[in-house]
Short mmCIF file of C-alpha atoms and ligand atoms in Angstrom, two decimals:
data_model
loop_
_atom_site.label_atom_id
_atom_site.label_comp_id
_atom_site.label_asym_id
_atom_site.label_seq_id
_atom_site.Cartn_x
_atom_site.Cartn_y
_atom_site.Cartn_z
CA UNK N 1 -18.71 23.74 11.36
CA UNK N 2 -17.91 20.26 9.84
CA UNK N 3 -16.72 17.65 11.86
CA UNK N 4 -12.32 17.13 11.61
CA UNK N 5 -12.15 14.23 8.98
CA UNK N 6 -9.10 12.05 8.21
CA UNK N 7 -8.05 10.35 5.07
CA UNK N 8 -7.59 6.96 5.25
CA UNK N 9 -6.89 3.56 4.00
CA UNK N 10 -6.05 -0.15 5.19
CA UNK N 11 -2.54 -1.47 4.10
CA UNK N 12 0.33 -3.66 4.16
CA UNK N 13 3.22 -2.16 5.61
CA UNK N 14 6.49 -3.95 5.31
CA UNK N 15 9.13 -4.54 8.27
CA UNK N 16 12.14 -2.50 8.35
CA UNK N 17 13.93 -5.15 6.06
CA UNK N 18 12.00 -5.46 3.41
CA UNK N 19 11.33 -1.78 3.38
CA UNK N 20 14.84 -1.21 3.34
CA UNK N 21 15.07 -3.53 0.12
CA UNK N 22 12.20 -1.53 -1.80
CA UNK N 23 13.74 1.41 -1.09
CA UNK N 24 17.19 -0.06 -2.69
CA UNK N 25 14.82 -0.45 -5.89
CA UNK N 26 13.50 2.53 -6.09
CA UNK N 27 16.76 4.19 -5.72
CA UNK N 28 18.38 2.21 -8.31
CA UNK N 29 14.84 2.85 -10.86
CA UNK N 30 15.56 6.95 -9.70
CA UNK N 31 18.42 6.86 -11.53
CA UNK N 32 16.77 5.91 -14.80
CA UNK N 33 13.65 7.65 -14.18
CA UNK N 34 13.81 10.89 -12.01
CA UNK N 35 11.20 11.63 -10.58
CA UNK N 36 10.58 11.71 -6.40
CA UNK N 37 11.50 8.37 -4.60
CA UNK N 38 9.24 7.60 -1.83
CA UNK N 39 10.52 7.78 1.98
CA UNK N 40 11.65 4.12 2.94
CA UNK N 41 9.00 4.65 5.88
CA UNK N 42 6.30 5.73 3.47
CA UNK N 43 6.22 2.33 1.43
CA UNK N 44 2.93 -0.04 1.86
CA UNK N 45 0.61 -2.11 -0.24
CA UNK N 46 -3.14 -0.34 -0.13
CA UNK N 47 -5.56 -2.75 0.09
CA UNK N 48 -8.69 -1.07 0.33
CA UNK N 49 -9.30 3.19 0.19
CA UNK N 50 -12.02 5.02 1.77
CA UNK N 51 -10.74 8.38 1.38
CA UNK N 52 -12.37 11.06 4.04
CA UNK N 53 -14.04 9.34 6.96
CA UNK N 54 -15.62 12.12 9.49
CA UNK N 55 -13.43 10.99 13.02
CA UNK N 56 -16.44 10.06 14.85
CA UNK N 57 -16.67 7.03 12.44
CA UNK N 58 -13.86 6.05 12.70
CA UNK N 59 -14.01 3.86 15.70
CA UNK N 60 -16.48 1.89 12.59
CA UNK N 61 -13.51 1.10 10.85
CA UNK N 62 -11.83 -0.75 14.03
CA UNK N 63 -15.46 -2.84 15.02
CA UNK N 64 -15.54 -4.43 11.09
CA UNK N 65 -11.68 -5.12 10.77
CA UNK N 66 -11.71 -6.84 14.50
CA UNK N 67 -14.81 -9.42 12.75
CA UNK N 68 -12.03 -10.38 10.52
CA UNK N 69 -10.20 -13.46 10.27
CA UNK N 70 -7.51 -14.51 8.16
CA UNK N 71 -3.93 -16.30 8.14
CA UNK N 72 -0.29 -15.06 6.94
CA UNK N 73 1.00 -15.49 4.61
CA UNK N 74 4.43 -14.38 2.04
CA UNK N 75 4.29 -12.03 -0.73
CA UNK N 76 7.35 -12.26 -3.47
CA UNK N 77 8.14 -9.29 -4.86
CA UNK N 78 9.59 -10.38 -8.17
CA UNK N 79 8.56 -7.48 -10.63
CA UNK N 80 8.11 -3.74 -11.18
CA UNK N 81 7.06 -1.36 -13.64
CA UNK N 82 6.07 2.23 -14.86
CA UNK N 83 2.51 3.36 -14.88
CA UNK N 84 2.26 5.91 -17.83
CA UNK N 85 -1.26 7.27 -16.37
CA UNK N 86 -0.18 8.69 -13.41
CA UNK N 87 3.98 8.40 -14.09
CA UNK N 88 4.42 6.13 -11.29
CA UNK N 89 7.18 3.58 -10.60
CA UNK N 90 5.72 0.03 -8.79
CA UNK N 91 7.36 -2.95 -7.40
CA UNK N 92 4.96 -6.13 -7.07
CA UNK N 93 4.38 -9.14 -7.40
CA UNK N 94 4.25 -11.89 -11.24
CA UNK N 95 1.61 -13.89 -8.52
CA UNK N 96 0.25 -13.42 -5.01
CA UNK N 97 -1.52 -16.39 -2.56
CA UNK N 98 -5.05 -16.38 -2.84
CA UNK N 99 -4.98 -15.32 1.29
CA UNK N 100 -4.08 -11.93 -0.03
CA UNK N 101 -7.05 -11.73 -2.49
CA UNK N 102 -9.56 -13.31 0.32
CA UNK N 103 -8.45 -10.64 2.76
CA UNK N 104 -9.02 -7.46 0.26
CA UNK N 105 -12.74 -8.87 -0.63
CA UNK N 106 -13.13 -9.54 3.17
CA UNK N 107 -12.02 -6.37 4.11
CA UNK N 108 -14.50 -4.33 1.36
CA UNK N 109 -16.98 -6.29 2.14
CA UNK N 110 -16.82 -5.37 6.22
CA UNK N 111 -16.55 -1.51 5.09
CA UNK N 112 -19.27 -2.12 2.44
CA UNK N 113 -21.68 -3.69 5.60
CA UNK N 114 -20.99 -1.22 8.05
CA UNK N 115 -21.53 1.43 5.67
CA UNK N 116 -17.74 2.92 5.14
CA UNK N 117 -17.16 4.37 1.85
CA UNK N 118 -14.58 2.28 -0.13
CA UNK N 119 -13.07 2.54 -3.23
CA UNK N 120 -14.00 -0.44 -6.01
CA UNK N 121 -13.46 1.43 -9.44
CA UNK N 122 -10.02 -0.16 -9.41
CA UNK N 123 -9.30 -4.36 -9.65
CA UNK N 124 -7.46 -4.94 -6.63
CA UNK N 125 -3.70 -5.16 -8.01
CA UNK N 126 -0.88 -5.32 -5.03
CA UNK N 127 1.83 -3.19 -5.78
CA UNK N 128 4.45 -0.51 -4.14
CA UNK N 129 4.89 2.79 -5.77
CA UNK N 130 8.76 3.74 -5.46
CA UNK N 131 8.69 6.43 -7.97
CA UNK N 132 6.43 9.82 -8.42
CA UNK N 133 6.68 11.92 -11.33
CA UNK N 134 9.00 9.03 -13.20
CA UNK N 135 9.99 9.45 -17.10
CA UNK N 136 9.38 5.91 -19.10
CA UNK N 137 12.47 3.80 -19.40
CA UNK N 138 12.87 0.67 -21.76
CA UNK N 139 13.94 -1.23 -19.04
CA UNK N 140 13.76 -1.10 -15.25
CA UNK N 141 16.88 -2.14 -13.55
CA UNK N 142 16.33 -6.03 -12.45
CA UNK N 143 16.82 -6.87 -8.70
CA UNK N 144 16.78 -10.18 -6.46
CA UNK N 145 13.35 -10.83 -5.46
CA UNK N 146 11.89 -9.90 -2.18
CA UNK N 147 10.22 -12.14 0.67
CA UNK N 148 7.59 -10.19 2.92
CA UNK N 149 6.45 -12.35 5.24
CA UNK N 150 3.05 -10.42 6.34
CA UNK N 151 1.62 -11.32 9.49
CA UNK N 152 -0.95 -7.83 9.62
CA UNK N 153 -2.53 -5.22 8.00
CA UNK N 154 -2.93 -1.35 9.37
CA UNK N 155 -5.31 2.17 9.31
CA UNK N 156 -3.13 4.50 8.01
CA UNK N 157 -3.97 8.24 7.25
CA UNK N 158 -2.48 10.66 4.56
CA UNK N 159 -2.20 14.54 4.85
CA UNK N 160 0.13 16.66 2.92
CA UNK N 161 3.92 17.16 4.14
CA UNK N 162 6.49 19.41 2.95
CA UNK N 163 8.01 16.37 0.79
CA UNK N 164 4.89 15.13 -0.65
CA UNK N 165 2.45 13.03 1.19
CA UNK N 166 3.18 11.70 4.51
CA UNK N 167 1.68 8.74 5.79
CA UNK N 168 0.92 8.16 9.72
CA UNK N 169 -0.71 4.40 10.70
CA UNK N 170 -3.75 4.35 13.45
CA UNK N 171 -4.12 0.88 14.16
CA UNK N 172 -3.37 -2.40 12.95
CA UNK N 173 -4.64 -6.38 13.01
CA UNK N 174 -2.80 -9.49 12.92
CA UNK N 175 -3.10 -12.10 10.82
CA UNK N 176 -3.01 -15.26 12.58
P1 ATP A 201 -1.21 12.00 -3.27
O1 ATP A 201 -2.65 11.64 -3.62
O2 ATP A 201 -1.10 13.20 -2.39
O3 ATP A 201 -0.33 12.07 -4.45
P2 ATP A 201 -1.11 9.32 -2.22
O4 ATP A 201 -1.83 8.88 -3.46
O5 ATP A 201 0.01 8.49 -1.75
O6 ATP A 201 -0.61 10.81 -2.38
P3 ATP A 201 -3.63 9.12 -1.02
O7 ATP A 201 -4.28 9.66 -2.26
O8 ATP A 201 -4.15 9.56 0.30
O9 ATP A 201 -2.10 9.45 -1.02
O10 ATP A 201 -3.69 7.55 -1.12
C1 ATP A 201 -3.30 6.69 -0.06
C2 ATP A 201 -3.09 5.31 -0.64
O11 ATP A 201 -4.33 4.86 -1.23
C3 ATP A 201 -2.06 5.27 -1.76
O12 ATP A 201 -1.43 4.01 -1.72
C4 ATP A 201 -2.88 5.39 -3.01
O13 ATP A 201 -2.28 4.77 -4.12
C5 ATP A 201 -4.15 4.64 -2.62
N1 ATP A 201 -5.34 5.16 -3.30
C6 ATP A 201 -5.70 6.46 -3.44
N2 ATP A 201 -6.86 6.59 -4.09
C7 ATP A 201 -7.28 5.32 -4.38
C8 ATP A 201 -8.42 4.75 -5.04
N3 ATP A 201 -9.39 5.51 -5.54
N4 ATP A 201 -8.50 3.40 -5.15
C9 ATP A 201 -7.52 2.63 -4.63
N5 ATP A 201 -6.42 3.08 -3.99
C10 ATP A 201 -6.29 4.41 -3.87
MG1 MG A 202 -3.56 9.79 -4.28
#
């Protein structure tokens, strides 16, 4: 039989604030859009994917993140927008500290060394999706920017749930 495997990915996962702010956005985009708005608890930032990792590797995952070392740092989120690929809506940021972009090549790189699989087709772009299944709208509805003051990053899996996808996070690492 083949071994249990989890899906699985290292994000950002905002405080209960700044969750509670996205999910203020993405309430006020439903109701231009439609679509499914995301669960206030299910909102993150993926920085890397590796997609199915057999369990018995997983430990792996927690040896190359615990090599790591980086500072905090603040993200503004100051924009969103509508994906027409994959009908998503997004909240992100026009700019992001160079921290942020050090810490997604550090962290591929680990994976890449200890031989994880990890997603690289896609240009590392930080954003939240608020919206599934959204129509295009001329305009999103404008908001107040958003401070996230980020001081980790976290394993979280995905498996199906009833409501869509439901998230659960493993483990996480501080920045110092
Ligand atoms: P579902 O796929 O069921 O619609 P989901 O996309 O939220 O839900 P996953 O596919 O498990 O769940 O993805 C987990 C996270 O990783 C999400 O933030 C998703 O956008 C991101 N992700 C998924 N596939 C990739 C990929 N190939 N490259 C980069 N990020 C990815
Ligand atoms: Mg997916």
């Amino acid at each position: 039989m083949a071994e249990a495997s989890q899906r699985v990915f290292l994000a950002l996962w905002p405080g209960a604030e700044v969750a509670g702010r996205l999910q203020h956005i993405a309430l006020e985009a439903e109701k231009r859009c439609g679509g499914r708005c995301m669960r206030r608890d299910t909102l993150h930032i993926t920085l890397a994917f590796l997609g199915e990792v057999a369990e018995s590797r997983l430990p792996l995952i927690g040896e190359a993140m615990a090599s790591l070392q980086a500072g905090r740092f603040r993200l503004r989120i100051d924009t969103s927008g509508y994906w027409a690929h994959n009908h998503i809506v997004w909240a992100g940021c026009r700019a992001w500290p160079a921290q942020l972009d050090a810490l997604v090549g550090d962290i591929r790189c680990a994976l890449a060394d200890a031989g994880l699989p990890v997603a690289t087709e896609n240009a590392f772009f930080p954003h939240v999706t608020l919206l599934r299944k959204a129509q295009a709208v001329a305009a999103l509805p404008e908001f107040e920017s958003i401070d996230w003051p980020v001081d980790a990053w976290v394993l979280a899996a995905s498996s199906p749930a009833s409501d869509g996808v439901g998230y659960r996070r493993l483990t996480g690492w501080p920045l110092t």
